[in-house]
Amino acid sequence: MTTSTSITAHGITGFLGRGAALRELECLLEIAAGKTSKQAARGLGCAPSTVEKAVERIFFKLRVSNRAALIAEAFRRGLISFAAASNPTPEKQRDESQDGVFIA
């Protein structure tokens, strides 16, 4: 039997087995999508305090003190990444640059 080692939400993939528990990773993906704790809790079907506690645990594990630093550090450590479907190839980025939209 195989288990999933990643979860995807909002165009972002989170990877299990890299230091975050499942609930922490779910909350991290919601936060990375720009959701508040209350919005994340609604989407995950739990209490806002559950999300806040999971976010506090991840703050401690990644040694950060705010949500922006949390997301940056999670990307840096490979805990989360953009989902393959929403990550355009360099050629596609060049094509879209004609639309007046800057893609960093």
CSV table of N, CA and C in Angstrom, one decimal:
chain,number,residue,atom,x,y,z
A,1,MET,N,0.8,-1.2,0.0
A,1,MET,CA,0.0,0.0,0.0
A,1,MET,C,0.9,1.2,0.0
A,2,THR,N,0.6,2.2,-0.9
A,2,THR,CA,1.4,3.4,-0.9
A,2,THR,C,0.6,4.5,-0.3
A,3,THR,N,1.3,5.5,0.3
A,3,THR,CA,0.6,6.6,0.8
A,3,THR,C,1.0,7.9,0.1
A,4,SER,N,0.2,8.8,0.0
A,4,SER,CA,0.5,10.1,-0.7
A,4,SER,C,1.5,10.8,0.1
A,5,THR,N,2.5,11.3,-0.6
A,5,THR,CA,3.5,12.1,0.1
A,5,THR,C,3.4,13.6,-0.2
A,6,SER,N,2.3,14.0,-0.9
A,6,SER,CA,2.1,15.4,-1.1
A,6,SER,C,0.6,15.7,-1.2
A,7,ILE,N,0.3,16.9,-0.9
A,7,ILE,CA,-1.1,17.4,-1.0
A,7,ILE,C,-1.1,18.7,-1.8
A,8,THR,N,-2.1,18.9,-2.5
A,8,THR,CA,-2.2,20.2,-3.3
A,8,THR,C,-3.4,20.9,-3.1
A,9,ALA,N,-3.3,22.2,-2.9
A,9,ALA,CA,-4.5,23.1,-2.7
A,9,ALA,C,-4.1,24.5,-3.2
A,10,HIS,N,-5.0,25.1,-3.9
A,10,HIS,CA,-4.9,26.5,-4.4
A,10,HIS,C,-3.6,26.7,-5.3
A,11,GLY,N,-3.3,25.6,-6.0
A,11,GLY,CA,-2.2,25.7,-6.9
A,11,GLY,C,-0.8,25.6,-6.3
A,12,ILE,N,-0.8,25.1,-5.0
A,12,ILE,CA,0.5,25.0,-4.3
A,12,ILE,C,0.5,23.5,-3.8
A,13,THR,N,1.6,22.9,-3.9
A,13,THR,CA,1.8,21.5,-3.4
A,13,THR,C,2.6,21.5,-2.1
A,14,GLY,N,2.2,20.8,-1.2
A,14,GLY,CA,2.9,20.6,0.1
A,14,GLY,C,3.4,19.2,0.2
A,15,PHE,N,4.6,19.0,0.7
A,15,PHE,CA,5.2,17.7,0.8
A,15,PHE,C,5.3,17.2,2.2
A,16,LEU,N,4.7,16.0,2.5
A,16,LEU,CA,4.8,15.4,3.8
A,16,LEU,C,6.1,14.7,3.9
A,17,GLY,N,6.5,14.5,5.2
A,17,GLY,CA,7.8,13.9,5.5
A,17,GLY,C,9.0,14.8,5.5
A,18,ARG,N,8.7,16.1,5.4
A,18,ARG,CA,9.8,17.1,5.4
A,18,ARG,C,9.7,18.0,6.7
A,19,GLY,N,9.1,17.5,7.7
A,19,GLY,CA,9.1,18.2,9.0
A,19,GLY,C,7.8,18.8,9.5
A,20,ALA,N,6.7,18.7,8.6
A,20,ALA,CA,5.4,19.2,9.0
A,20,ALA,C,4.4,18.1,9.1
A,21,ALA,N,3.6,18.1,10.1
A,21,ALA,CA,2.5,17.1,10.2
A,21,ALA,C,1.4,17.5,9.2
A,22,LEU,N,0.5,16.5,8.9
A,22,LEU,CA,-0.5,16.7,7.9
A,22,LEU,C,-1.3,18.0,8.2
A,23,ARG,N,-1.8,18.2,9.4
A,23,ARG,CA,-2.7,19.3,9.7
A,23,ARG,C,-1.8,20.6,9.5
A,24,GLU,N,-0.6,20.6,10.0
A,24,GLU,CA,0.3,21.8,9.8
A,24,GLU,C,0.4,22.1,8.4
A,25,LEU,N,0.6,21.1,7.5
A,25,LEU,CA,0.8,21.3,6.1
A,25,LEU,C,-0.4,21.8,5.4
A,26,GLU,N,-1.6,21.3,5.9
A,26,GLU,CA,-2.9,21.8,5.3
A,26,GLU,C,-3.0,23.3,5.7
A,27,CYS,N,-2.7,23.6,6.9
A,27,CYS,CA,-2.9,25.0,7.3
A,27,CYS,C,-1.9,25.9,6.6
A,28,LEU,N,-0.7,25.4,6.4
A,28,LEU,CA,0.4,26.1,5.7
A,28,LEU,C,-0.1,26.4,4.2
A,29,LEU,N,-0.7,25.5,3.6
A,29,LEU,CA,-1.2,25.7,2.2
A,29,LEU,C,-2.3,26.8,2.2
A,30,GLU,N,-3.1,26.8,3.2
A,30,GLU,CA,-4.2,27.8,3.2
A,30,GLU,C,-3.6,29.2,3.5
A,31,ILE,N,-2.6,29.2,4.4
A,31,ILE,CA,-1.9,30.5,4.6
A,31,ILE,C,-1.2,31.0,3.4
A,32,ALA,N,-0.5,30.1,2.7
A,32,ALA,CA,0.2,30.4,1.5
A,32,ALA,C,-0.8,31.0,0.4
A,33,ALA,N,-2.0,30.5,0.5
A,33,ALA,CA,-3.0,31.0,-0.5
A,33,ALA,C,-3.6,32.4,-0.1
A,34,GLY,N,-3.1,32.9,1.1
A,34,GLY,CA,-3.6,34.2,1.5
A,34,GLY,C,-4.8,34.2,2.4
A,35,LYS,N,-5.2,33.1,2.9
A,35,LYS,CA,-6.3,33.0,3.8
A,35,LYS,C,-6.0,33.4,5.2
A,36,THR,N,-7.0,33.9,5.9
A,36,THR,CA,-6.9,34.2,7.3
A,36,THR,C,-7.1,32.9,8.1
A,37,SER,N,-6.8,32.9,9.4
A,37,SER,CA,-7.1,31.6,10.1
A,37,SER,C,-8.5,31.2,10.1
A,38,LYS,N,-9.4,32.2,10.2
A,38,LYS,CA,-10.8,31.9,10.1
A,38,LYS,C,-11.3,31.3,8.8
A,39,GLN,N,-10.8,31.9,7.7
A,39,GLN,CA,-11.1,31.4,6.4
A,39,GLN,C,-10.5,30.0,6.2
A,40,ALA,N,-9.3,29.8,6.6
A,40,ALA,CA,-8.6,28.5,6.5
A,40,ALA,C,-9.4,27.4,7.3
A,41,ALA,N,-9.8,27.8,8.5
A,41,ALA,CA,-10.6,26.9,9.4
A,41,ALA,C,-11.9,26.5,8.7
A,42,ARG,N,-12.6,27.4,8.1
A,42,ARG,CA,-13.8,27.1,7.4
A,42,ARG,C,-13.5,26.1,6.2
A,43,GLY,N,-12.5,26.4,5.5
A,43,GLY,CA,-12.1,25.5,4.4
A,43,GLY,C,-11.7,24.1,4.8
A,44,LEU,N,-11.1,24.0,6.0
A,44,LEU,CA,-10.5,22.7,6.5
A,44,LEU,C,-11.5,22.0,7.4
A,45,GLY,N,-12.6,22.7,7.8
A,45,GLY,CA,-13.6,22.1,8.6
A,45,GLY,C,-13.2,21.9,10.1
A,46,CYS,N,-12.4,22.9,10.6
A,46,CYS,CA,-12.0,22.9,12.0
A,46,CYS,C,-12.2,24.2,12.6
A,47,ALA,N,-11.8,24.4,13.8
A,47,ALA,CA,-11.9,25.7,14.5
A,47,ALA,C,-10.7,26.6,14.2
A,48,PRO,N,-11.0,27.9,14.2
A,48,PRO,CA,-9.8,28.8,13.9
A,48,PRO,C,-8.7,28.6,14.9
A,49,SER,N,-9.0,28.2,16.1
A,49,SER,CA,-7.9,28.0,17.1
A,49,SER,C,-7.0,26.8,16.7
A,50,THR,N,-7.6,25.8,16.0
A,50,THR,CA,-6.8,24.7,15.5
A,50,THR,C,-5.8,25.1,14.5
A,51,VAL,N,-6.3,26.0,13.6
A,51,VAL,CA,-5.4,26.6,12.5
A,51,VAL,C,-4.3,27.4,13.2
A,52,GLU,N,-4.7,28.3,14.1
A,52,GLU,CA,-3.7,29.1,14.8
A,52,GLU,C,-2.6,28.3,15.5
A,53,LYS,N,-3.1,27.2,16.2
A,53,LYS,CA,-2.1,26.4,16.9
A,53,LYS,C,-1.2,25.7,15.9
A,54,ALA,N,-1.7,25.2,14.8
A,54,ALA,CA,-0.9,24.5,13.8
A,54,ALA,C,0.1,25.5,13.2
A,55,VAL,N,-0.3,26.7,13.0
A,55,VAL,CA,0.6,27.8,12.4
A,55,VAL,C,1.7,28.1,13.5
A,56,GLU,N,1.3,28.2,14.7
A,56,GLU,CA,2.3,28.4,15.8
A,56,GLU,C,3.4,27.3,15.8
A,57,ARG,N,2.9,26.1,15.7
A,57,ARG,CA,3.9,24.9,15.7
A,57,ARG,C,4.9,25.0,14.5
A,58,ILE,N,4.3,25.4,13.3
A,58,ILE,CA,5.2,25.5,12.2
A,58,ILE,C,6.1,26.7,12.3
A,59,PHE,N,5.6,27.8,12.9
A,59,PHE,CA,6.5,29.0,13.2
A,59,PHE,C,7.7,28.5,14.0
A,60,PHE,N,7.5,27.7,15.0
A,60,PHE,CA,8.5,27.2,15.9
A,60,PHE,C,9.5,26.3,15.1
A,61,LYS,N,8.9,25.3,14.3
A,61,LYS,CA,9.7,24.4,13.6
A,61,LYS,C,10.6,25.0,12.6
A,62,LEU,N,10.1,26.1,11.9
A,62,LEU,CA,10.9,26.8,10.9
A,62,LEU,C,11.6,28.0,11.4
A,63,ARG,N,11.5,28.3,12.7
A,63,ARG,CA,12.1,29.4,13.4
A,63,ARG,C,11.9,30.7,12.7
A,64,VAL,N,10.6,31.0,12.5
A,64,VAL,CA,10.1,32.3,11.9
A,64,VAL,C,9.1,32.9,12.9
A,65,SER,N,8.8,34.2,12.6
A,65,SER,CA,7.9,34.8,13.6
A,65,SER,C,6.7,35.5,12.9
A,66,ASN,N,6.6,35.4,11.6
A,66,ASN,CA,5.4,36.0,10.9
A,66,ASN,C,5.1,35.1,9.7
A,67,ARG,N,3.9,35.4,9.1
A,67,ARG,CA,3.4,34.6,8.0
A,67,ARG,C,4.2,34.7,6.7
A,68,ALA,N,4.6,35.9,6.5
A,68,ALA,CA,5.4,36.1,5.2
A,68,ALA,C,6.7,35.3,5.3
A,69,ALA,N,7.4,35.4,6.4
A,69,ALA,CA,8.6,34.6,6.6
A,69,ALA,C,8.3,33.1,6.6
A,70,LEU,N,7.2,32.7,7.1
A,70,LEU,CA,6.8,31.3,7.1
A,70,LEU,C,6.7,30.8,5.7
A,71,ILE,N,6.0,31.5,4.8
A,71,ILE,CA,5.9,31.1,3.5
A,71,ILE,C,7.2,31.1,2.7
A,72,ALA,N,8.0,32.1,2.9
A,72,ALA,CA,9.3,32.2,2.3
A,72,ALA,C,10.2,31.0,2.7
A,73,GLU,N,10.2,30.7,4.0
A,73,GLU,CA,11.0,29.7,4.5
A,73,GLU,C,10.5,28.3,4.1
A,74,ALA,N,9.2,28.1,4.0
A,74,ALA,CA,8.6,26.9,3.5
A,74,ALA,C,9.0,26.6,2.1
A,75,PHE,N,9.0,27.7,1.2
A,75,PHE,CA,9.4,27.5,-0.2
A,75,PHE,C,10.9,27.2,-0.2
A,76,ARG,N,11.7,27.9,0.6
A,76,ARG,CA,13.2,27.7,0.6
A,76,ARG,C,13.6,26.3,1.0
A,77,ARG,N,12.9,25.8,2.0
A,77,ARG,CA,13.2,24.4,2.4
A,77,ARG,C,12.5,23.3,1.6
A,78,GLY,N,11.7,23.7,0.6
A,78,GLY,CA,11.1,22.7,-0.2
A,78,GLY,C,9.9,22.0,0.4
A,79,LEU,N,9.4,22.6,1.5
A,79,LEU,CA,8.2,22.1,2.1
A,79,LEU,C,6.9,22.3,1.2
A,80,ILE,N,6.9,23.4,0.5
A,80,ILE,CA,5.9,23.7,-0.4
A,80,ILE,C,6.5,24.2,-1.8
A,81,SER,N,5.7,24.0,-2.8
A,81,SER,CA,6.1,24.6,-4.1
A,81,SER,C,4.9,24.8,-5.0
A,82,PHE,N,5.0,25.5,-6.1
A,82,PHE,CA,3.9,25.7,-6.9
A,82,PHE,C,3.6,24.4,-7.6
A,83,ALA,N,2.3,24.1,-7.7
A,83,ALA,CA,1.8,22.9,-8.4
A,83,ALA,C,2.3,22.9,-9.9
A,84,ALA,N,2.6,21.8,-10.4
A,84,ALA,CA,3.1,21.7,-11.8
A,84,ALA,C,2.2,22.3,-12.8
A,85,ALA,N,0.9,22.1,-12.6
A,85,ALA,CA,-0.1,22.6,-13.6
A,85,ALA,C,-0.1,24.1,-13.6
A,86,SER,N,0.2,24.8,-12.5
A,86,SER,CA,0.1,26.2,-12.5
A,86,SER,C,1.5,26.9,-12.7
A,87,ASN,N,2.5,26.1,-12.9
A,87,ASN,CA,3.9,26.6,-13.0
A,87,ASN,C,4.2,26.6,-14.5
A,88,PRO,N,4.1,27.8,-15.2
A,88,PRO,CA,4.3,27.9,-16.6
A,88,PRO,C,5.8,27.6,-17.0
A,89,THR,N,6.0,27.1,-18.2
A,89,THR,CA,7.3,26.9,-18.7
A,89,THR,C,7.9,28.2,-19.1
A,90,PRO,N,9.2,28.3,-19.2
A,90,PRO,CA,9.8,29.6,-19.6
A,90,PRO,C,9.3,30.1,-20.9
A,91,GLU,N,9.0,29.2,-21.9
A,91,GLU,CA,8.4,29.6,-23.2
A,91,GLU,C,7.0,30.3,-23.0
A,92,LYS,N,6.2,29.6,-22.1
A,92,LYS,CA,4.9,30.2,-21.9
A,92,LYS,C,5.0,31.5,-21.2
A,93,GLN,N,5.9,31.7,-20.3
A,93,GLN,CA,6.1,33.0,-19.6
A,93,GLN,C,6.5,34.1,-20.6
A,94,ARG,N,7.3,33.7,-21.6
A,94,ARG,CA,7.7,34.7,-22.6
A,94,ARG,C,6.5,35.1,-23.5
A,95,ASP,N,5.6,34.1,-23.8
A,95,ASP,CA,4.4,34.3,-24.6
A,95,ASP,C,3.5,35.2,-23.8
A,96,GLU,N,3.3,35.0,-22.5
A,96,GLU,CA,2.4,35.8,-21.7
A,96,GLU,C,2.9,37.2,-21.5
A,97,SER,N,4.2,37.4,-21.6
A,97,SER,CA,4.8,38.7,-21.3
A,97,SER,C,4.3,39.8,-22.3
A,98,GLN,N,3.7,39.4,-23.4
A,98,GLN,CA,3.2,40.3,-24.4
A,98,GLN,C,1.8,40.8,-23.9
A,99,ASP,N,1.2,40.2,-22.9
A,99,ASP,CA,0.0,40.6,-22.4
A,99,ASP,C,0.1,41.8,-21.4
A,100,GLY,N,1.3,42.3,-21.1
A,100,GLY,CA,1.4,43.4,-20.2
A,100,GLY,C,1.4,42.9,-18.7
A,101,VAL,N,1.6,41.6,-18.5
A,101,VAL,CA,1.6,41.1,-17.1
A,101,VAL,C,3.0,40.6,-16.8
A,102,PHE,N,3.6,41.1,-15.7
A,102,PHE,CA,4.9,40.7,-15.3
A,102,PHE,C,4.8,39.5,-14.5
A,103,ILE,N,5.5,38.4,-14.8
A,103,ILE,CA,5.6,37.2,-14.1
A,103,ILE,C,7.0,37.1,-13.5
A,104,ALA,N,7.1,37.1,-12.1
A,104,ALA,CA,8.3,37.0,-11.5
A,104,ALA,C,8.7,35.6,-11.3
